Short mmCIF file of C-alpha atoms in Angstrom, two decimals:
data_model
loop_
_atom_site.label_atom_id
_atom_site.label_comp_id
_atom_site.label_asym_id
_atom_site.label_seq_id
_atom_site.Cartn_x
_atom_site.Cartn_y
_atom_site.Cartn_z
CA UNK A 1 13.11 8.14 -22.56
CA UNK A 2 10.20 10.49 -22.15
CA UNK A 3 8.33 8.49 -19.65
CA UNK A 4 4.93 10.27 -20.14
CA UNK A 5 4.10 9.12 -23.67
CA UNK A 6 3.95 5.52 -22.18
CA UNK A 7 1.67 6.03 -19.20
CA UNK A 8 -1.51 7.36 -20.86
CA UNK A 9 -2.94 8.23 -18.31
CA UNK A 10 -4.16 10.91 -16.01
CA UNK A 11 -6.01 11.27 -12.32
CA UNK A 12 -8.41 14.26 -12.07
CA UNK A 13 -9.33 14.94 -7.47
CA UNK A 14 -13.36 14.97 -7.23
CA UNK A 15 -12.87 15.96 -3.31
CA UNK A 16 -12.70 14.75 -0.05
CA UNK A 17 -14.49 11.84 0.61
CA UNK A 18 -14.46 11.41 4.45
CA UNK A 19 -13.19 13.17 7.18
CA UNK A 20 -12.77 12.17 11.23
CA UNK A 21 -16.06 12.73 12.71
CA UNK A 22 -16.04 15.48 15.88
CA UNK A 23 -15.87 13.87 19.40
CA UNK A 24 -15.14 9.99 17.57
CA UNK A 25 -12.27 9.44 20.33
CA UNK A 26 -10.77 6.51 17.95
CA UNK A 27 -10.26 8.79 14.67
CA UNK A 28 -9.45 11.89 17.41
CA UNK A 29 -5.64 12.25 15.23
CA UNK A 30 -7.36 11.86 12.18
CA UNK A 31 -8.53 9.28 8.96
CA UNK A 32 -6.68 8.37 6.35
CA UNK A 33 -4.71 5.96 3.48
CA UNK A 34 -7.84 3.30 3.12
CA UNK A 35 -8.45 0.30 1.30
CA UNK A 36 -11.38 -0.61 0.00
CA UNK A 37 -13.17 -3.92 -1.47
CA UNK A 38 -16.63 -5.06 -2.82
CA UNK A 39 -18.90 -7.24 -0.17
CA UNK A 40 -20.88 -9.75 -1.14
CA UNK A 41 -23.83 -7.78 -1.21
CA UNK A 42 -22.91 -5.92 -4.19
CA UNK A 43 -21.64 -2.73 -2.27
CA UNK A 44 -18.60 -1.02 -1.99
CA UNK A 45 -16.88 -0.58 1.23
CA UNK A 46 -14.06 1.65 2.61
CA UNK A 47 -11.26 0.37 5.22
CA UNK A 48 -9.89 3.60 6.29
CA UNK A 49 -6.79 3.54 9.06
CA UNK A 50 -8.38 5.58 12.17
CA UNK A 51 -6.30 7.08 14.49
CA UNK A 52 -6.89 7.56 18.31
CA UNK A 53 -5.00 9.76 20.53
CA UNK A 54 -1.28 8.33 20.73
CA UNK A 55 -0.75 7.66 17.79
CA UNK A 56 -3.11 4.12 17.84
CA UNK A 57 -4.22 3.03 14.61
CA UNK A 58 -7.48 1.03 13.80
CA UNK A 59 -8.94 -0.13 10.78
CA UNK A 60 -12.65 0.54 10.50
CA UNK A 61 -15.20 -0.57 8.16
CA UNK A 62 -17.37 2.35 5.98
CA UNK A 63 -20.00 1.46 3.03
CA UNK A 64 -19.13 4.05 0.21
CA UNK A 65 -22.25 5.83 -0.59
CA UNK A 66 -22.24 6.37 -4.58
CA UNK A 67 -24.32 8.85 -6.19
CA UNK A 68 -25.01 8.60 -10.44
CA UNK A 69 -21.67 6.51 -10.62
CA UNK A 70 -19.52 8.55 -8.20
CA UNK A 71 -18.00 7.80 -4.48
CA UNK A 72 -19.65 11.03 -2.49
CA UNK A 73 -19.69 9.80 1.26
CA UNK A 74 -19.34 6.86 4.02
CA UNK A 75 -21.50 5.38 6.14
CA UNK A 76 -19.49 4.16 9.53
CA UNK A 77 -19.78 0.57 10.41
CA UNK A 78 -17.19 0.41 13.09
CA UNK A 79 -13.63 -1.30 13.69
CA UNK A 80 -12.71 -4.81 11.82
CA UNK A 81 -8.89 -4.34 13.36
CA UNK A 82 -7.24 -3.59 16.07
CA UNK A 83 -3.98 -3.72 17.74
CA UNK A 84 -4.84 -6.54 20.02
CA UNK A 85 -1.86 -9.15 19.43
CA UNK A 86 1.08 -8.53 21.19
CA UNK A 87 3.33 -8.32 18.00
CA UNK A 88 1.34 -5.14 17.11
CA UNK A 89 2.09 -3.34 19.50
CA UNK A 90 5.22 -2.30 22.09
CA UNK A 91 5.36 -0.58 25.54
CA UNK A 92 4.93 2.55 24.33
CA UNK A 93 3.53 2.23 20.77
CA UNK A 94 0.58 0.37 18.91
CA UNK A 95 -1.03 0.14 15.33
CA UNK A 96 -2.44 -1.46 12.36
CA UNK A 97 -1.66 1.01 10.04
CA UNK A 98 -2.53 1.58 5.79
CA UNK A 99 -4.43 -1.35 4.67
CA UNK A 100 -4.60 -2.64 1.13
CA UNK A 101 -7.04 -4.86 0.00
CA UNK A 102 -6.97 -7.33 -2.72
CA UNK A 103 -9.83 -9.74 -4.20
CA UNK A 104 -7.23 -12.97 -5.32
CA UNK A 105 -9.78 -14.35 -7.92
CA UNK A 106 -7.64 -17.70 -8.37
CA UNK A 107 -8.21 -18.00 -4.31
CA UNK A 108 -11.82 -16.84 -3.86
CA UNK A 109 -11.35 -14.10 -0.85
CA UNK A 110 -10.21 -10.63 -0.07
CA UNK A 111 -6.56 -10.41 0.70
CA UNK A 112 -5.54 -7.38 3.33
CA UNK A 113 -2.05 -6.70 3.90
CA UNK A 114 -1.11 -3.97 6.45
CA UNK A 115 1.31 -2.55 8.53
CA UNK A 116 2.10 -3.93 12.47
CA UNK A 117 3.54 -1.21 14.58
CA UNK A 118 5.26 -3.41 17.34
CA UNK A 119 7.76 -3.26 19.29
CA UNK A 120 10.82 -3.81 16.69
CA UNK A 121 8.93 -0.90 14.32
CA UNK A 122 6.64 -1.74 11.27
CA UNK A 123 6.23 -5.21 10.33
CA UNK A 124 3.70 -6.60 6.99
CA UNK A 125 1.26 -8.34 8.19
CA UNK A 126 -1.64 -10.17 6.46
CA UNK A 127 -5.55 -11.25 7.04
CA UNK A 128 -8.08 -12.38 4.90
CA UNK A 129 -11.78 -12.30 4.45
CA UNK A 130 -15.02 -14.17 2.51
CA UNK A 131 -17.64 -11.95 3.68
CA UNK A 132 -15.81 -7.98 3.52
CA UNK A 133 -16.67 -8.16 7.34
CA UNK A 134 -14.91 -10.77 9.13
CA UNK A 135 -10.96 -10.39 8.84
CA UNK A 136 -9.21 -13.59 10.14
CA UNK A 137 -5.33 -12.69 10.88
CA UNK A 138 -2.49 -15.10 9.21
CA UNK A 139 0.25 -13.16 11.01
CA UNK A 140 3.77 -11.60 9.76
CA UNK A 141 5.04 -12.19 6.53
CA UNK A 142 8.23 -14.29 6.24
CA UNK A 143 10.44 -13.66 3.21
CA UNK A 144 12.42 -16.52 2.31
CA UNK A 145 16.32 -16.74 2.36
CA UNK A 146 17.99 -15.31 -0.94
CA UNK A 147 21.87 -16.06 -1.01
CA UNK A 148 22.31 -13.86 -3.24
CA UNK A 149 21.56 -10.97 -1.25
CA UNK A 150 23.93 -11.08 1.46
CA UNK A 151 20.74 -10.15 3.96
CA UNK A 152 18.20 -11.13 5.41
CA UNK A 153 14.67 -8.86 4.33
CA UNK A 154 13.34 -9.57 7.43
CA UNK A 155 15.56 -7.81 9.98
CA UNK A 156 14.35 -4.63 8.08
CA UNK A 157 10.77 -2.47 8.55
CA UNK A 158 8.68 -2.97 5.69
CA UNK A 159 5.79 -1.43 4.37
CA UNK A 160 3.62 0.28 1.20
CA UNK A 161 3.04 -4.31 0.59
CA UNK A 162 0.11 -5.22 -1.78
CA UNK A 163 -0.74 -8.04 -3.95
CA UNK A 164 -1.78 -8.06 -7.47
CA UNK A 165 -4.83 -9.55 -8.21
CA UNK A 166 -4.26 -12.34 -10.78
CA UNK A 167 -1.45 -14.84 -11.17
CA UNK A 168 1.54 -14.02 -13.11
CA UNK A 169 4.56 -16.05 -14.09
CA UNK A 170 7.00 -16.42 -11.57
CA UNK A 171 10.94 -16.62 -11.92
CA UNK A 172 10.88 -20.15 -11.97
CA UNK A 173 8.61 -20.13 -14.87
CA UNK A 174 5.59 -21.37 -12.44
CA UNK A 175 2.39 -19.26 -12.25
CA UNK A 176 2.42 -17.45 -8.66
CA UNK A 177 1.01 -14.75 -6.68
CA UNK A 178 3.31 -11.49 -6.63
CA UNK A 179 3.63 -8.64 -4.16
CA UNK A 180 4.96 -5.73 -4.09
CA UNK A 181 6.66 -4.16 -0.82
CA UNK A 182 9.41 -1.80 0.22
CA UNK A 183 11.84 -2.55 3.04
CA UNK A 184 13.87 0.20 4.44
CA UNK A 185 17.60 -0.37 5.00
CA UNK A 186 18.41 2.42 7.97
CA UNK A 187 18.83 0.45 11.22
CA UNK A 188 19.99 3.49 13.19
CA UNK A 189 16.23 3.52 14.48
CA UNK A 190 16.75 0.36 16.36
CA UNK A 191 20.36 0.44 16.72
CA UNK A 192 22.17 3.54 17.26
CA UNK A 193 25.33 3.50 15.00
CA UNK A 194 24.46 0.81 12.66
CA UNK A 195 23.51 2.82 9.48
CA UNK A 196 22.09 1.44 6.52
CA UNK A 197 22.24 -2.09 5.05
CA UNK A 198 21.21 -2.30 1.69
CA UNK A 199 21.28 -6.08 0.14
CA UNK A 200 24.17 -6.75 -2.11
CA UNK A 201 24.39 -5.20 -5.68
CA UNK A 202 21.78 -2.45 -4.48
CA UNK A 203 23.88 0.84 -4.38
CA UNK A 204 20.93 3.00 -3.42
CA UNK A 205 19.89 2.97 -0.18
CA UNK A 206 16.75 4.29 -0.86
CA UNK A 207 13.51 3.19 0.11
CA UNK A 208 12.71 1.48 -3.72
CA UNK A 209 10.12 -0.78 -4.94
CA UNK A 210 10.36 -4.54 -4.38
CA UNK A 211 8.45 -7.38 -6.38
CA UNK A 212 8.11 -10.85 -4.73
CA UNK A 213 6.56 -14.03 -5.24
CA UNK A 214 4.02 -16.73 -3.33
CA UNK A 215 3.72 -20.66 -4.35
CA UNK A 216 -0.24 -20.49 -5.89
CA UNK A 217 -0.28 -24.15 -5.30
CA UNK A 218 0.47 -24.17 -1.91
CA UNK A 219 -1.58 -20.81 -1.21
CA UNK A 220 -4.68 -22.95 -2.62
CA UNK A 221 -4.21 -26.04 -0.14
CA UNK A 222 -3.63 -23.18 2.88
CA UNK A 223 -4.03 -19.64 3.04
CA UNK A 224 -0.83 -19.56 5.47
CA UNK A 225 1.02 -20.23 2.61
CA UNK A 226 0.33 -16.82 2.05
CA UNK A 227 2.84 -15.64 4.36
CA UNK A 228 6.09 -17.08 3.08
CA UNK A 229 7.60 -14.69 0.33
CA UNK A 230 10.15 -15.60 -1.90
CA UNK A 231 12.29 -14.28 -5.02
CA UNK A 232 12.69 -11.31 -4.04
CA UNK A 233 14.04 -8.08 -6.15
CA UNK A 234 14.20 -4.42 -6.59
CA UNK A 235 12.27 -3.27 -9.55
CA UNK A 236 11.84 0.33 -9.34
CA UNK A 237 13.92 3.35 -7.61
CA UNK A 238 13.47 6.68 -7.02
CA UNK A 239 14.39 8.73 -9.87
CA UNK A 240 12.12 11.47 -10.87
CA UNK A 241 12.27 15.03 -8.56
CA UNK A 242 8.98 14.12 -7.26
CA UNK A 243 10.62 11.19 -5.76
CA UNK A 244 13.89 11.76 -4.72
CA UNK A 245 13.34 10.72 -0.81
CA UNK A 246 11.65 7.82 -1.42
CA UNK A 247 8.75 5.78 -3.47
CA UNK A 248 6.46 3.38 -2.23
CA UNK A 249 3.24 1.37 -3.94
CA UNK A 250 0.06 2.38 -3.76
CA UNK A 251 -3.59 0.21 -4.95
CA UNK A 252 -3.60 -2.96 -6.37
CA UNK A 253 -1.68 -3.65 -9.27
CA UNK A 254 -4.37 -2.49 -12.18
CA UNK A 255 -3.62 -4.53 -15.66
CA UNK A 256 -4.42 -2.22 -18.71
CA UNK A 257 -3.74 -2.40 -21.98
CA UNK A 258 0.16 -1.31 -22.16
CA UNK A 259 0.72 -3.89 -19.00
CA UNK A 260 0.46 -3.90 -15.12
CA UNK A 261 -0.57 0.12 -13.99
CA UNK A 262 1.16 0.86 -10.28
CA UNK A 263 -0.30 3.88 -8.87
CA UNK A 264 2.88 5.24 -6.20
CA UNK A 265 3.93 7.99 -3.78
CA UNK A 266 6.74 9.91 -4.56
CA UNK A 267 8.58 11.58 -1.35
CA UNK A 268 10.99 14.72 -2.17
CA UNK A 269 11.69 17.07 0.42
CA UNK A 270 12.64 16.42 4.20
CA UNK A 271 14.04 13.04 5.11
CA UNK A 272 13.06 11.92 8.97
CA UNK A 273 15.00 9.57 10.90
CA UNK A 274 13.33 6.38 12.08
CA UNK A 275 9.61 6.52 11.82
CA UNK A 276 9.01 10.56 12.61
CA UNK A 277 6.37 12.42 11.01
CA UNK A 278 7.90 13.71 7.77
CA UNK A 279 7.42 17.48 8.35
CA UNK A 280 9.13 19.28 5.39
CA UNK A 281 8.34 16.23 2.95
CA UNK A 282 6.29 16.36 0.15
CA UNK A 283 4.24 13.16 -1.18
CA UNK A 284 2.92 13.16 -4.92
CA UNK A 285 1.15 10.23 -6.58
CA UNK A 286 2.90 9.13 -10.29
CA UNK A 287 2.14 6.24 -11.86
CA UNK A 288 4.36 3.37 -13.44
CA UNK A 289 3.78 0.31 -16.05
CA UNK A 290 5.30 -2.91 -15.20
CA UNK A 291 5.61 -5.52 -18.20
CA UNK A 292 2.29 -8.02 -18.33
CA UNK A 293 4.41 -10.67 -18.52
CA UNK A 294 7.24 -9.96 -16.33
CA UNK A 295 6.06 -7.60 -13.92
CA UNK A 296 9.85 -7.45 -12.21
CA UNK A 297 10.51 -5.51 -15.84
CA UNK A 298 9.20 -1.56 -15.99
CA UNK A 299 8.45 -0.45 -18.58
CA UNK A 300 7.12 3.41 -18.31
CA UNK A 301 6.66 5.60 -15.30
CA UNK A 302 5.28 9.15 -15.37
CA UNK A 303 8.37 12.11 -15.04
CA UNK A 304 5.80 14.49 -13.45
CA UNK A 305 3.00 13.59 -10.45
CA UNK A 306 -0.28 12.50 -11.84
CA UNK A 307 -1.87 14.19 -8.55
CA UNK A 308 0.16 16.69 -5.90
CA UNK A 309 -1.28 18.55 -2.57
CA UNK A 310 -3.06 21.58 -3.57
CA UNK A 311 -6.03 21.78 -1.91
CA UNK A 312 -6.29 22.80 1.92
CA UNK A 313 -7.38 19.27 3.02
CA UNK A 314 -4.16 18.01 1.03
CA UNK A 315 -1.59 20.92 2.51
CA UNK A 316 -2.78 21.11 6.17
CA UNK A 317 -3.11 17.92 8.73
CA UNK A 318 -1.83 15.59 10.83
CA UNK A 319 1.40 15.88 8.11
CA UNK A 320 1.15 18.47 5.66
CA UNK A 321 1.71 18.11 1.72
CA UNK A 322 0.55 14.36 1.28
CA UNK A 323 -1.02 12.76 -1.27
CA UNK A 324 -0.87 8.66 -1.25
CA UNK A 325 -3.31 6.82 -3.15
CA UNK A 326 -3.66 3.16 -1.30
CA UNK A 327 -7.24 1.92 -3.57
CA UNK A 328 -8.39 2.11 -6.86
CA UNK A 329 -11.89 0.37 -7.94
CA UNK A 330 -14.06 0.50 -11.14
CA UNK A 331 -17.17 1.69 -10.59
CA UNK A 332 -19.46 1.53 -13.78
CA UNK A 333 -17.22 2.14 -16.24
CA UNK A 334 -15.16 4.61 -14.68
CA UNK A 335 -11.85 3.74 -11.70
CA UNK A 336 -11.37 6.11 -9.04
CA UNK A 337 -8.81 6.44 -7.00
CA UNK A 338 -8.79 6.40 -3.05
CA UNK A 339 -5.74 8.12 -1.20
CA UNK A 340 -4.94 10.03 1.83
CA UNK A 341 -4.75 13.86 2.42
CA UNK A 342 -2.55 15.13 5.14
CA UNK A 343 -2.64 12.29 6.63
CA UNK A 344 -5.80 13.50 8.34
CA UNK A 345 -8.28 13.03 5.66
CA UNK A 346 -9.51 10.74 2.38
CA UNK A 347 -10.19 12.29 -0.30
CA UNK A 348 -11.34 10.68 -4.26
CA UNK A 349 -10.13 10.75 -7.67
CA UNK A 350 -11.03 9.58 -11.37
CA UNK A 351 -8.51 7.91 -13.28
CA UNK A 352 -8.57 8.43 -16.55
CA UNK A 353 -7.20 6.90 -19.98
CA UNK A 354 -5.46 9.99 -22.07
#
């Protein structure tokens, strides 16, 4: 199958879009892998992970500043997160790391999911927010018990989690809210010896993309419904050179014409142990199509990155030779593309339909 003739399309870098700001002691190690999501005032904003010295990640609030129809700068409005719970942080570590943001039409408000660095590793976490401004926490996710995996998903780390925007059809048949996320099976991190634990029938224990599902009804009684994930299942794993490490999701799901467009990082090159920096890796953003109707079905993916690090802001950082888009948003009639560089910078690209 050649891959490219089904994903039509293409993602073209405008440049970097914001950079940590000299003498800002809480973006000191840098700025990076951002979601972003329209306020009620009609204006774009920017939630870009900050990092202070340590390692200590913060997610602050920017407006995007949009000249003629194109993302060109931020304005800083300060810090809507922090790691201020004691599940998001250990004795020696702390961090709300890589948000994505989702408006959930059939619920009314902005969903955020994002990574808790506590003391068992990274955990998915969630908040949610009317206004853009206020984020109100609903805690860890929970994934449900599936027999049929021999496992339980949540002794693992999970992260790259985001929500598509619209209801789909769940495997019951019932309209739901889907996810995507991507647990990681190595427990040598956390327990010296114990090696990887991939769920039954899963063969590669590669960091893949997973697909599960949220009861709509019960998420419109109570957002804490939210929380509780169930069905499960491995849709897409690495297979392309750009990706032989690892893949992970990137924006919100984007529906097109041909189906459900994922945006992902690729990961070839060096493969760390635990949670190190990945010095000698190399992340690339591709693209896959899920089905419209059955988004646990793929049914294209791009053989060759859409976007790879090139430019200096892209090859020299915090980690050298990334590229990971994390938000995508239509402005006018055009989407662009928000991703970290380096993991030190953001930088912006337009999407286009080939």
């Amino acid at each position: 199958m050649n891959h490219d003739t089904t994903v039509p399309y293409s993602l073209r870098r405008l440049g970097t879009l914001m950079t940590a700001e000299p003498g800002h002691p809480l973006e000191v190690e840098g700025v990076l892998n951002p979601g972003t999501a329209w306020g009620p005032d009609g204006q774009l904003y920017l939630y870009p992970r900050i990092v202070a010295q340590g390692n200590v990640s913060r997610i602050a609030r920017t407006r995007v500043i949009v000249q003629d129809g194109v993302p060109v700068g931020i304005e800083r409005l300060g810090v809507v997160l922090a790691p201020d719970e004691g599940w998001e942080h250990g004795r020696q570590n702390a961090g709300v790391e890589d948000p994505r943001i989702t408006f959930v039409e059939a619920l009314g408000y902005h969903v955020m999911t994002y990574v808790a660095y506590g003391p068992l590793g990274p955990k998915p976490a969630l908040a949610i927010s009317h206004d853009t401004v206020n984020w109100r926490r609903l805690g860890p996710l929970h994934f449900a018990y599936q027999p049929e995996l021999d496992t339980d998903l949540n002794l693992f780390p999970n992260k790259d989690i985001v929500f598509f925007p619209e209801p789909v059809t769940g495997p019951d048949g019932r309209a739901a809210i889907a996810l995507l996320h991507r647990p990681m099976w190595d427990l040598d991190w956390l327990r010296p010896g114990e090696g990887a634990r991939p769920p039954a029938g899963i063969d590669d224990d590669r960091p893949s993309i997973w697909i599960g599902y949220i009861d709509l009804e019960a998420s419109r009684r109570t957002p804490a419904a939210l929380t509780t994930v169930h069905s499960s299942s491995m849709i897409v794993a690495p297979e392309m050179a750009y990706e032989t490490a690892k893949i992970g999701a990137g924006p919100a799901p984007l529906r097109v014409p041909e189906g459900w467009l994922i945006l992902h990082h690729g990961v070839s090159g060096a493969v760390p142990k635990g949670f190190e920096l990945a010095h000698g890796s190399k992340y690339a953003a591709g693209a896959i199509l899920l089905d419209a109707d059955d988004p646990r079905q793929m049914i294209g993916r791009t053989a060759e990155p859409l976007l790879e690090p090139e430019t200096t802001d892209e090859l020299h950082g915090t980690l050298g030779n990334v590229v990971f888009p994390t938000a995508i948003e239509k402005i006018g009639d055009r989407h662009f593309v928000f991703y970290g560089m380096a993991d030190s910078s953001i930088g912006v690209a337009e999407l286009e339909r080939i």
